[in-house]
Amino acid sequence: MNFIVGLPQTPSKHDPVLVVVDQLTKRTHFVACKSTDSASNIAELYRDSIFVLHGILGEILSDRDPKFTSAVWTTLCAMLGTCQKLTTAFRHQANGGTERLNHTIESYLRAFSNGASTDWDSYLVMAEFAYNSRFQQSISMTPFEADLGYLPSTPATVMNPPQPSSTERQRQALGMTFLELQADRLATVRRELQKAADRMSKYYDSNWQLQTFEVGEEVLLPTENLPNYHVGTTKQKLGARWIGPYAIVNRFGHDYYEIKLPIGVKFHPVFHTRYLKPYGKLVEDIVGCKRVRGKLKYKVKWLGQARRTWEPHGNLKYVGDLINRFHQRKNKRVSS
């Protein structure tokens, strides 16, 4: 569950969209709302658009929007017996691939709405229907088929002639067949989701080597996801790319760390290791590259240190400009 924000305001004053995705069936709901909506307003939209169709949810995973961390929303989840889970700072991947979904929704709305895109809320239900009717590779079927057991009719399908009525025994047999088919479909969905997760895990492992830190070490934070007032400028492009250093005070599992933030900083203090940069160990230049068992590694010249080390590409994503310069130099030497 998350918001798509920054959309053109419609005559009804709608500008964000609340997106709710069932992680099993991938069935998705798009709910138009207003940036001025309070947590109570969002709770009412949830009741009218989600609860009425699916009942009480066992678990809700959301980002850390203030509406989802408010006392109103937390109390609502507690009263319904719904387990509330919040993603860690910047960790968009944990929220069901919402970035890709958001781009898909925006493309749907552009296709349906007018040239100025100010009437997108009028077509939101059609965009939702189209999305849930679309084949999803991760589950090998459409969200409608995974959730309902069938693909709802469209104007094209209702023109087909009706099927002859069945006897009572035939209807019972069809009912059992439907239940068995739906159980089989859900089992297929779970298998396909596991395959997709395994593929993503394999890709992730081959492209990223986890950085590890000890409690007490100091790290830097990237500013790309932070409000401008944390960066020290009103124009983020003019601000520092990294801020800190901040001391690590706790470790959770293998790849999440809690850092000690200054008083007054409001964002969540737990970060994935990919968003942390060791303090006092800065890359001066990239001087070589090679492949080891299919994985790309770069030879790093560290600032103020004579020793050069080979590092996985995944650990150097924060110095992409230096990597690009290295390849430009390399290509220039080859062409000359």
Coordinates of C-alpha atoms in Angstrom, one line a residue:
M1 CA 0.0 0.0 0.0
N2 CA 1.4 3.4 -1.0
F3 CA 0.6 6.7 -2.7
I4 CA 1.4 8.0 -6.2
V5 CA 1.8 11.7 -5.6
G6 CA 2.4 14.7 -7.8
L7 CA -0.3 14.0 -10.4
P8 CA -2.2 16.9 -12.1
Q9 CA -5.0 18.2 -9.8
T10 CA -8.4 17.3 -11.2
P11 CA -11.6 19.5 -10.9
S12 CA -12.5 17.2 -8.0
K13 CA -9.2 18.2 -6.3
H14 CA -7.7 14.8 -6.6
D15 CA -4.0 14.7 -7.0
P16 CA -2.6 11.5 -5.4
V17 CA -3.7 7.9 -5.9
L18 CA -3.7 5.3 -3.1
V19 CA -2.5 2.0 -4.5
V20 CA -3.3 -1.3 -2.8
V21 CA -1.8 -4.6 -4.1
D22 CA -2.6 -8.1 -3.0
Q23 CA 0.9 -9.7 -2.8
L24 CA -0.4 -13.2 -3.6
T25 CA -2.9 -12.7 -6.5
K26 CA -1.5 -9.2 -7.6
R27 CA -5.0 -7.9 -7.7
T28 CA -4.7 -4.1 -7.4
H29 CA -7.0 -1.2 -6.5
F30 CA -6.5 2.4 -7.4
V31 CA -8.2 4.9 -5.2
A32 CA -8.3 8.7 -6.0
C33 CA -7.6 10.9 -3.0
K34 CA -6.6 14.4 -2.1
S35 CA -3.2 15.6 -0.7
T36 CA -5.2 17.3 2.0
D37 CA -6.8 14.1 3.2
S38 CA -6.2 13.3 6.8
A39 CA -5.4 9.8 8.2
S40 CA -9.2 9.6 9.1
N41 CA -10.1 10.3 5.4
I42 CA -7.7 7.6 4.2
A43 CA -9.2 5.1 6.7
E44 CA -12.7 5.9 5.3
L45 CA -11.4 5.4 1.7
Y46 CA -9.9 2.1 2.8
R47 CA -13.2 1.0 4.3
D48 CA -15.2 2.0 1.2
S49 CA -12.8 0.7 -1.4
I50 CA -10.9 -2.2 0.1
F51 CA -12.6 -3.6 3.2
V52 CA -16.0 -3.8 1.4
L53 CA -14.5 -6.1 -1.2
H54 CA -12.0 -8.1 0.7
G55 CA -12.9 -7.9 4.4
I56 CA -10.3 -7.7 7.1
L57 CA -6.8 -8.1 5.9
G58 CA -4.3 -10.1 7.9
E59 CA -1.4 -7.9 7.1
I60 CA -0.7 -4.5 5.5
L61 CA 2.7 -3.5 4.2
S62 CA 3.1 0.2 3.6
D63 CA 5.7 2.9 3.2
R64 CA 6.3 5.4 6.1
D65 CA 3.9 8.1 4.9
P66 CA 2.7 10.1 8.0
K67 CA -0.8 8.9 7.3
F68 CA 0.2 5.3 7.8
T69 CA 2.3 6.0 10.9
S70 CA -0.4 8.1 12.6
A71 CA -2.3 7.1 15.7
V72 CA -5.5 6.9 13.7
W73 CA -4.2 4.4 11.2
T74 CA -2.3 2.4 13.8
T75 CA -5.4 2.2 16.1
L76 CA -7.6 1.1 13.1
C77 CA -5.2 -1.8 12.3
A78 CA -5.0 -2.8 15.9
M79 CA -8.9 -2.8 16.2
L80 CA -9.2 -4.9 13.1
G81 CA -6.5 -7.4 14.1
T82 CA -4.4 -6.4 11.0
C83 CA -0.7 -6.7 11.4
Q84 CA 0.9 -3.4 10.3
K85 CA 4.3 -3.6 8.6
L86 CA 6.3 -0.6 7.5
T87 CA 9.1 -0.6 5.0
T88 CA 12.5 0.7 6.0
A89 CA 13.8 4.1 4.8
F90 CA 14.3 4.3 1.0
R91 CA 13.7 0.5 0.7
H92 CA 11.1 0.7 -2.1
Q93 CA 11.8 -2.9 -3.2
A94 CA 10.3 -4.2 0.0
N95 CA 6.9 -2.8 -1.0
G96 CA 6.1 -5.2 -3.8
G97 CA 7.9 -3.5 -6.7
T98 CA 5.8 -0.3 -6.3
E99 CA 8.1 1.8 -8.5
R100 CA 7.4 -0.3 -11.6
L101 CA 3.7 -0.5 -10.8
N102 CA 3.6 3.3 -10.3
H103 CA 5.1 3.8 -13.8
T104 CA 2.5 1.4 -15.2
I105 CA -0.4 3.2 -13.6
E106 CA 0.8 6.6 -14.8
S107 CA 1.1 5.2 -18.4
Y108 CA -2.5 3.8 -18.1
L109 CA -3.8 7.2 -16.9
R110 CA -2.0 9.1 -19.7
A111 CA -3.6 6.7 -22.2
F112 CA -7.2 7.2 -20.8
S113 CA -7.1 10.9 -19.8
N114 CA -7.2 14.1 -21.9
G115 CA -4.2 16.0 -23.2
A116 CA -3.7 18.0 -20.0
S117 CA -4.2 14.8 -17.9
T118 CA -6.6 16.7 -15.6
D119 CA -9.4 14.2 -15.8
W120 CA -7.5 11.1 -14.9
D121 CA -9.7 10.4 -11.8
S122 CA -12.7 9.8 -14.2
Y123 CA -10.8 6.9 -15.8
L124 CA -9.2 5.4 -12.7
V125 CA -11.7 2.5 -12.5
M126 CA -11.1 1.6 -16.1
A127 CA -7.3 1.7 -15.5
E128 CA -7.8 -0.6 -12.6
F129 CA -9.9 -3.0 -14.6
A130 CA -7.3 -3.0 -17.4
Y131 CA -4.5 -3.7 -15.0
N132 CA -6.2 -6.6 -13.3
S133 CA -7.1 -8.1 -16.7
R134 CA -3.5 -8.0 -17.8
F135 CA -1.4 -11.2 -17.8
Q136 CA 1.2 -11.1 -15.0
Q137 CA 4.4 -13.0 -15.8
S138 CA 5.2 -13.5 -12.1
I139 CA 2.0 -15.5 -11.5
S140 CA 1.4 -16.8 -15.1
M141 CA -2.2 -15.5 -15.2
T142 CA -4.2 -12.3 -14.7
P143 CA -4.9 -10.9 -11.2
F144 CA -8.6 -11.4 -11.8
E145 CA -8.1 -15.1 -12.6
A146 CA -5.9 -15.6 -9.5
D147 CA -8.4 -13.8 -7.2
L148 CA -11.8 -14.6 -8.7
G149 CA -11.1 -17.8 -10.7
Y150 CA -12.2 -16.2 -14.0
L151 CA -11.6 -13.2 -16.2
P152 CA -14.6 -10.8 -16.0
S153 CA -16.6 -10.1 -19.1
T154 CA -15.9 -7.1 -21.3
P155 CA -18.2 -5.5 -23.9
A156 CA -16.5 -7.8 -26.5
T157 CA -17.2 -11.0 -24.5
V158 CA -20.8 -10.3 -23.6
M159 CA -21.8 -10.4 -27.3
N160 CA -21.1 -14.2 -27.3
P161 CA -24.3 -16.3 -27.2
P162 CA -25.2 -17.6 -23.7
Q163 CA -24.5 -21.2 -22.8
P164 CA -27.5 -23.6 -22.3
S165 CA -28.7 -24.1 -18.8
S166 CA -27.3 -27.1 -16.8
T167 CA -29.2 -29.7 -14.7
E168 CA -28.8 -29.6 -10.9
R169 CA -26.3 -32.5 -11.0
Q170 CA -24.3 -30.8 -13.8
R171 CA -24.3 -27.5 -11.8
Q172 CA -22.9 -29.3 -8.7
A173 CA -20.3 -31.0 -10.8
L174 CA -19.4 -27.6 -12.3
G175 CA -19.2 -26.1 -8.8
M176 CA -16.8 -28.8 -7.6
T177 CA -14.7 -28.3 -10.8
F178 CA -14.6 -24.6 -10.2
L179 CA -13.4 -25.0 -6.6
E180 CA -10.8 -27.5 -7.6
L181 CA -9.7 -25.3 -10.5
Q182 CA -9.4 -22.2 -8.2
A183 CA -7.4 -24.2 -5.6
D184 CA -5.1 -25.3 -8.4
R185 CA -4.8 -21.8 -9.7
L186 CA -3.8 -20.4 -6.3
A187 CA -1.2 -23.2 -5.9
T188 CA 0.1 -22.2 -9.4
V189 CA 0.3 -18.6 -8.3
R190 CA 2.4 -19.5 -5.2
R191 CA 4.7 -21.6 -7.3
E192 CA 5.2 -18.9 -9.9
L193 CA 5.7 -16.2 -7.3
Q194 CA 8.4 -18.4 -5.7
K195 CA 10.1 -18.9 -9.1
A196 CA 10.0 -15.1 -9.6
A197 CA 11.5 -14.5 -6.2
D198 CA 14.2 -17.1 -6.8
R199 CA 15.0 -15.4 -10.1
M200 CA 15.2 -12.0 -8.4
S201 CA 17.3 -13.4 -5.6
K202 CA 19.7 -15.0 -8.1
Y203 CA 20.0 -11.7 -10.0
Y204 CA 20.5 -9.7 -6.8
D205 CA 23.2 -12.1 -5.5
S206 CA 25.1 -12.0 -8.8
N207 CA 25.1 -8.2 -8.9
W208 CA 25.5 -7.1 -5.3
Q209 CA 27.8 -8.0 -2.5
L210 CA 26.6 -6.9 0.9
Q211 CA 28.6 -4.3 2.7
T212 CA 29.0 -5.2 6.4
F213 CA 29.5 -2.7 9.2
E214 CA 30.2 -3.0 13.0
V215 CA 28.3 -1.2 15.7
G216 CA 30.2 2.1 16.3
E217 CA 31.3 2.5 12.7
E218 CA 30.4 5.8 11.0
V219 CA 28.6 5.9 7.7
L220 CA 27.2 8.5 5.3
L221 CA 23.6 8.7 3.9
P222 CA 22.7 9.6 0.3
T223 CA 20.6 12.7 0.0
E224 CA 18.6 11.8 -3.1
N225 CA 15.7 10.5 -1.0
L226 CA 15.8 13.1 1.8
P227 CA 13.8 16.4 2.1
N228 CA 15.8 19.4 1.1
Y229 CA 16.0 20.8 4.6
H230 CA 18.2 17.8 5.6
V231 CA 20.5 18.5 2.7
G232 CA 21.3 22.1 3.7
T233 CA 19.8 23.8 0.6
T234 CA 16.5 24.5 -0.9
K235 CA 17.7 23.2 -4.3
Q236 CA 18.6 19.5 -4.0
K237 CA 20.7 19.5 -7.1
L238 CA 23.0 22.1 -5.4
G239 CA 23.2 20.1 -2.1
A240 CA 25.7 17.6 -1.0
R241 CA 25.3 14.0 -2.4
W242 CA 26.1 12.5 1.0
I243 CA 25.5 13.7 4.6
G244 CA 26.9 12.5 7.9
P245 CA 28.8 10.9 9.4
Y246 CA 26.4 9.0 11.6
A247 CA 27.3 6.2 14.0
I248 CA 25.8 2.7 13.7
V249 CA 24.0 1.7 16.9
N250 CA 22.4 -1.6 16.0
R251 CA 22.3 -4.3 13.4
F252 CA 19.2 -6.3 12.2
G253 CA 19.9 -9.5 10.4
H254 CA 22.6 -9.4 7.7
D255 CA 21.8 -6.2 5.9
Y256 CA 19.8 -3.6 8.0
Y257 CA 21.5 -1.1 10.3
E258 CA 20.1 1.5 12.8
I259 CA 22.0 4.7 12.8
K260 CA 22.1 7.5 15.4
L261 CA 20.4 10.5 13.8
P262 CA 20.6 14.1 15.0
I263 CA 17.8 15.4 17.2
G264 CA 14.9 16.7 15.2
V265 CA 15.4 14.4 12.2
K266 CA 12.1 12.6 11.6
F267 CA 12.8 9.8 9.2
H268 CA 13.1 6.2 10.2
P269 CA 16.7 5.4 11.5
V270 CA 16.9 1.8 10.0
F271 CA 18.6 1.6 6.5
H272 CA 19.5 -1.2 4.1
T273 CA 23.3 -1.6 3.7
R274 CA 23.0 -0.5 0.0
Y275 CA 22.1 3.0 1.1
L276 CA 25.1 3.4 3.5
K277 CA 28.6 4.5 2.5
P278 CA 31.6 3.9 4.8
Y279 CA 32.9 7.2 6.2
G280 CA 36.6 7.9 5.8
K281 CA 37.0 5.5 2.9
L282 CA 36.3 7.5 -0.2
V283 CA 36.9 6.4 -3.8
E284 CA 39.4 8.6 -5.6
D285 CA 39.3 6.8 -9.0
I286 CA 38.5 3.6 -10.9
V287 CA 41.7 2.2 -12.5
G288 CA 40.7 -1.2 -13.8
C289 CA 38.0 -3.8 -14.4
K290 CA 37.6 -7.5 -14.9
R291 CA 35.1 -10.3 -14.7
V292 CA 35.3 -13.0 -12.1
R293 CA 32.9 -16.0 -12.6
G294 CA 30.8 -13.7 -14.7
K295 CA 30.6 -10.9 -12.1
L296 CA 32.1 -7.5 -12.9
K297 CA 34.7 -6.1 -10.5
Y298 CA 36.5 -2.8 -10.5
K299 CA 40.0 -1.9 -9.2
V300 CA 39.6 1.0 -6.8
K301 CA 42.1 3.7 -5.9
W302 CA 41.1 4.9 -2.4
L303 CA 41.6 8.5 -1.4
G304 CA 44.7 8.9 0.8
Q305 CA 45.6 5.2 0.6
A306 CA 48.3 3.5 -1.4
R307 CA 46.6 0.1 -1.5
R308 CA 44.2 -0.6 -4.3
T309 CA 41.5 -3.2 -4.1
W310 CA 39.1 -5.1 -6.4
E311 CA 35.4 -4.4 -5.5
P312 CA 32.1 -5.8 -6.9
H313 CA 30.2 -3.4 -9.1
G314 CA 27.2 -3.5 -6.7
N315 CA 29.4 -1.9 -3.9
L316 CA 30.3 1.0 -6.1
K317 CA 26.9 2.3 -7.4
Y318 CA 27.4 5.5 -5.5
V319 CA 30.4 6.4 -7.7
G320 CA 28.7 5.8 -11.0
D321 CA 30.2 8.9 -12.5
L322 CA 33.8 7.6 -11.8
I323 CA 32.9 4.3 -13.4
N324 CA 31.5 6.0 -16.5
R325 CA 34.7 8.1 -16.8
F326 CA 36.8 5.0 -16.5
H327 CA 34.9 3.3 -19.4
Q328 CA 35.1 6.5 -21.5
R329 CA 38.9 6.5 -21.0
K330 CA 39.1 2.8 -21.8
N331 CA 37.0 3.2 -25.0
K332 CA 39.1 6.2 -26.1
R333 CA 42.3 4.1 -25.8
V334 CA 40.8 1.3 -27.8
S335 CA 39.5 3.6 -30.6
S336 CA 42.9 5.3 -30.8

